[in-house]
XYZ file of C-alpha atoms in Angstrom:
336
model
C -21.847 31.622 -11.781
C -18.613 32.405 -10.010
C -15.747 34.080 -11.837
C -12.943 31.730 -12.796
C -10.422 34.479 -13.507
C -8.396 36.816 -11.275
C -9.917 40.275 -10.712
C -8.052 43.584 -10.512
C -10.204 46.489 -9.306
C -9.493 50.043 -10.527
C -11.089 53.256 -9.284
C -10.490 56.987 -9.310
C -12.330 57.474 -6.039
C -10.853 54.698 -3.955
C -10.016 54.776 -0.270
C -8.072 52.412 1.939
C -11.383 50.943 3.117
C -12.406 50.308 -0.497
C -9.127 48.580 -1.263
C -9.346 46.381 1.826
C -12.957 45.420 1.039
C -12.095 44.639 -2.600
C -9.298 42.271 -1.659
C -11.399 40.758 1.135
C -14.076 39.633 -1.312
C -11.529 38.165 -3.706
C -9.891 40.854 -5.854
C -6.244 40.134 -6.631
C -5.272 43.803 -6.332
C -6.671 47.315 -6.147
C -5.284 50.107 -8.344
C -6.084 53.778 -7.975
C -6.398 55.925 -11.098
C -4.513 57.424 -12.816
C -2.456 54.279 -13.402
C 0.878 54.168 -15.181
C 0.803 51.684 -18.060
C 3.902 49.884 -16.787
C 2.311 49.356 -13.359
C -0.948 48.170 -14.931
C 0.815 45.633 -17.147
C 2.900 44.384 -14.233
C -0.206 43.931 -12.082
C -2.127 42.135 -14.833
C 0.839 39.826 -15.483
C 1.104 39.005 -11.784
C -2.657 38.368 -11.596
C -2.543 35.987 -14.562
C 0.352 34.044 -13.045
C -1.495 33.905 -9.737
C -4.583 32.605 -11.497
C -2.590 29.809 -13.135
C -1.497 28.648 -9.675
C -5.011 28.359 -8.255
C -6.484 24.874 -7.822
C -8.479 23.900 -10.889
C -11.874 22.282 -10.772
C -10.939 18.688 -11.465
C -11.670 15.093 -10.663
C -10.502 14.809 -7.059
C -8.946 11.894 -5.239
C -12.256 11.465 -3.420
C -13.961 10.700 -6.743
C -11.102 8.559 -8.012
C -12.893 5.406 -6.930
C -14.179 3.180 -4.137
C -11.933 0.181 -4.696
C -9.690 -1.215 -1.974
C -6.675 0.065 -3.946
C -7.883 3.675 -3.860
C -9.043 3.458 -0.240
C -5.555 2.334 0.743
C -4.032 5.150 -1.320
C -6.119 7.729 0.552
C -5.169 6.207 3.893
C -1.488 6.304 2.967
C -1.757 9.945 1.896
C -3.517 10.887 5.134
C -0.655 9.234 6.992
C 1.971 10.987 4.874
C 0.283 14.367 5.395
C 1.275 14.268 9.065
C 4.972 13.926 8.245
C 7.251 16.947 7.960
C 9.450 15.296 5.345
C 8.889 15.876 1.616
C 6.786 13.276 -0.164
C 7.944 11.462 -3.299
C 5.163 10.055 -5.482
C 6.204 7.264 -7.853
C 4.014 6.080 -10.692
C 3.464 5.731 -14.401
C 2.742 8.733 -16.595
C -0.795 10.033 -16.231
C -1.569 8.044 -13.074
C -2.739 11.061 -11.051
C 0.233 12.413 -9.104
C -1.241 15.922 -9.063
C -4.509 14.604 -7.594
C -2.535 13.000 -4.785
C -0.597 16.196 -4.136
C -3.781 18.266 -4.070
C -5.281 15.825 -1.568
C -2.659 17.079 0.896
C -3.609 20.727 0.457
C -5.609 22.257 3.292
C -8.597 24.509 2.445
C -7.770 28.152 1.667
C -4.015 27.584 1.566
C -1.574 28.310 -1.275
C -0.815 25.812 -4.040
C 2.097 25.963 -6.457
C 2.794 23.565 -9.290
C 6.407 24.398 -10.034
C 6.620 24.617 -13.824
C 9.204 27.414 -13.833
C 11.947 25.219 -12.395
C 14.634 27.875 -12.957
C 13.341 29.522 -9.792
C 14.965 26.697 -7.835
C 18.402 27.741 -9.022
C 17.763 31.475 -8.630
C 15.877 32.061 -5.357
C 14.455 28.863 -3.845
C 13.646 30.457 -0.491
C 11.503 33.101 -2.200
C 9.241 30.252 -3.310
C 8.706 29.208 0.296
C 7.780 32.749 1.272
C 5.254 32.862 -1.568
C 3.465 29.648 -0.568
C 3.796 29.752 3.212
C 1.406 27.195 4.833
C 0.723 25.625 1.426
C 1.828 22.845 -0.917
C 4.514 22.936 -3.596
C 4.263 20.253 -6.284
C 7.116 19.299 -8.625
C 5.538 17.267 -11.494
C 8.738 15.473 -12.595
C 11.692 15.794 -10.269
C 13.936 13.803 -12.625
C 13.644 16.630 -15.183
C 15.512 19.087 -12.928
C 19.097 19.906 -13.839
C 21.825 19.582 -11.225
C 21.665 23.256 -10.193
C 17.887 23.052 -9.761
C 18.303 19.844 -7.764
C 20.646 21.689 -5.378
C 18.037 24.440 -5.037
C 15.310 21.889 -4.263
C 17.577 20.282 -1.668
C 17.945 23.655 0.074
C 14.236 24.416 -0.253
C 13.046 21.139 1.252
C 15.454 21.573 4.172
C 13.841 24.944 5.009
C 10.242 23.999 4.143
C 9.213 23.088 7.698
C 10.055 26.599 8.886
C 7.478 27.969 6.414
C 4.943 25.153 6.995
C 5.218 24.175 3.332
C 4.571 20.608 2.213
C 6.917 19.651 -0.632
C 5.558 16.958 -2.953
C 7.623 15.624 -5.852
C 6.572 13.126 -8.496
C 8.537 10.955 -10.888
C 8.080 8.240 -13.460
C 11.779 7.403 -13.420
C 14.041 5.169 -11.328
C 15.862 7.835 -9.334
C 18.282 5.277 -7.843
C 19.504 4.443 -11.311
C 19.812 8.104 -12.275
C 21.828 8.750 -9.112
C 24.088 5.795 -9.914
C 24.674 7.333 -13.357
C 25.495 10.679 -11.702
C 22.394 12.302 -13.238
C 20.604 12.879 -9.939
C 21.887 14.405 -6.718
C 22.531 11.698 -4.117
C 21.754 13.976 -1.172
C 18.439 15.005 -2.701
C 17.587 11.343 -3.345
C 18.206 10.545 0.324
C 16.009 13.448 1.424
C 13.169 12.372 -0.882
C 13.469 8.710 0.115
C 12.257 9.364 3.664
C 8.601 9.304 2.544
C 7.710 7.616 -0.743
C 4.402 6.398 -2.112
C 3.595 4.386 -5.222
C 0.527 5.579 -7.130
C -1.457 2.697 -8.651
C -1.997 2.583 -12.396
C -5.520 2.475 -13.783
C -5.051 -1.211 -14.604
C -4.694 -1.836 -10.851
C -8.300 -0.727 -10.202
C -10.363 -1.087 -13.419
C -13.538 -1.506 -11.335
C -13.337 2.253 -10.646
C -13.431 3.233 -14.334
C -17.251 3.533 -14.652
C -17.457 5.921 -11.689
C -14.434 7.824 -12.988
C -16.002 8.167 -16.424
C -19.192 9.600 -14.910
C -17.218 12.012 -12.717
C -15.168 13.248 -15.664
C -18.308 13.656 -17.767
C -20.058 15.584 -14.999
C -17.097 17.956 -14.753
C -17.284 18.695 -18.478
C -20.984 19.492 -18.145
C -20.423 21.717 -15.102
C -17.707 23.672 -16.902
C -19.965 23.964 -19.986
C -17.469 22.117 -22.183
C -20.063 19.513 -23.187
C -23.786 18.845 -23.018
C -25.145 16.196 -20.666
C -25.008 12.621 -21.930
C -25.451 9.370 -20.051
C -23.368 6.251 -20.619
C -25.200 3.041 -21.354
C -24.065 -0.122 -19.555
C -22.319 -1.602 -22.592
C -20.292 1.600 -23.061
C -19.155 1.599 -19.420
C -18.192 -2.082 -19.643
C -16.130 -1.382 -22.760
C -14.307 1.458 -21.014
C -13.647 -0.757 -17.984
C -12.237 -3.580 -20.104
C -10.051 -1.390 -22.335
C -6.299 -0.957 -21.878
C -5.264 2.474 -20.620
C -1.449 2.789 -20.896
C -1.828 6.552 -20.451
C -3.821 5.993 -17.245
C -6.098 8.769 -15.964
C -4.838 11.299 -18.499
C -5.739 9.002 -21.391
C -9.120 8.097 -19.895
C -9.875 11.787 -19.408
C -9.051 12.456 -23.076
C -11.328 9.606 -24.138
C -14.252 10.859 -22.028
C -13.748 14.385 -23.345
C -13.785 13.015 -26.913
C -16.927 10.963 -26.260
C -18.809 13.821 -24.611
C -17.955 16.307 -27.338
C -18.285 14.157 -30.467
C -21.041 11.610 -29.778
C -24.246 12.317 -31.710
C -26.905 10.717 -29.526
C -28.327 11.580 -26.134
C -26.553 8.521 -24.721
C -22.964 7.364 -25.178
C -23.150 3.869 -26.623
C -20.828 0.924 -27.167
C -20.425 2.043 -30.775
C -19.258 5.477 -29.608
C -16.690 3.924 -27.269
C -15.415 1.561 -29.957
C -15.041 4.495 -32.348
C -12.916 6.460 -29.893
C -10.833 3.426 -28.887
C -10.122 2.773 -32.566
C -8.985 6.376 -32.935
C -6.672 5.932 -29.964
C -5.258 2.786 -31.584
C -4.569 4.747 -34.770
C -2.572 7.252 -32.747
C 0.137 4.634 -32.372
C 0.596 4.453 -36.132
C 2.643 7.650 -36.609
C 5.277 6.154 -34.313
C 5.287 3.015 -36.456
C 5.490 5.195 -39.580
C 8.449 6.989 -38.072
C 10.157 3.647 -37.541
C 9.391 2.687 -41.144
C 10.986 5.886 -42.329
C 14.067 5.178 -40.248
C 14.260 1.775 -41.918
C 13.923 3.307 -45.361
C 10.277 2.272 -45.841
C 7.628 4.471 -47.502
C 5.700 6.847 -45.246
C 3.926 9.060 -47.765
C 2.514 8.574 -51.241
C 3.994 11.399 -53.301
C 2.155 10.200 -56.422
C -1.163 11.523 -55.104
C -2.809 14.584 -56.710
C -2.034 17.778 -54.799
C -5.416 18.062 -53.055
C -5.396 14.392 -51.941
C -1.751 14.675 -50.890
C -2.577 17.731 -48.778
C -5.470 15.907 -47.116
C -3.316 12.848 -46.456
C -0.538 14.977 -44.968
C -2.977 16.767 -42.670
C -4.425 13.435 -41.533
C -0.991 12.001 -40.688
C 0.111 15.293 -39.159
C -2.838 15.488 -36.759
C -2.646 11.777 -35.921
C 0.966 12.350 -34.908
C 0.062 15.431 -32.832
C -2.789 13.542 -31.148
C -0.407 10.718 -30.251
C 2.107 13.155 -28.783
C -0.627 14.775 -26.680
C -2.203 11.452 -25.616
C -5.451 12.489 -27.272
C -5.744 15.842 -25.466
C -7.258 18.215 -28.032
C -6.378 21.339 -26.034
C -2.702 20.394 -26.075
C -2.903 19.618 -29.800
C -4.380 23.052 -30.499
C -1.596 24.662 -28.493
C 1.110 22.602 -30.195
C -0.078 23.360 -33.737
C -0.866 26.985 -32.776
C -4.511 26.930 -33.811
């Protein structure tokens, strides 16, 4: 299979032709021996950061569904792609803003999901130089501080010169934040030129069966799970369930089903089991409220071993709720 990691080539007998050929076929960099440790570490660090910015294999907007809602969304995005103005995506948490942003990316062009937002306040124009002809995606524009907002305002004004498409997403009412002096009014005006609402999963539940299959196929292709089919009753249960966490929550559920189901097929019983687990994830929040009200949250009269088990259960239920059921995020949060 193809490598999914950045490659740095090192050689003690390299020539310029070798270096050019190495980078042509996909190497991030070419280093000639002997190599100073500081230069090697700097190159490896840069390669890792570059790798994090590459488009991931994921469920694409094309596979998001065939409903009229999704067809209209694709048409709107195709229309927005022709505009020079930045695009503001508005929708609930987990509704697929990144998928929409990636839909605008042309083949073999740079992509940057701006997680290091401090760069906006330090050198915003350097970002444009880095992703010339590409797409820059800001996952939650309301999370930027005022200095970073000023940097984004400058960046979006210069983006056309670098042929960079700026896409910002938010789950917040930016008008209200601006009225409360928490969001830059000039930036709000710039982002309001082209806005698009992303539908929630409840707006197109008929797409859930196809989405579930696409997510399952991805897990098989990436060798994160073995192949399992869904029976009709299981797909119907998924379609009829509530998904307040939208695509992100559905993805976590499919991942759970594919990795923990025992049979060759995913059944209604499997789906009910996972949905019950998701329902339990809401309990830590309720327990937290009970604690705030002075109610009991833990039975300290238990023997030590049972108390430890009970604590671990509540602890991981809380972490699962915070991560919307994403086990990878839980492992990172608890440092396992």
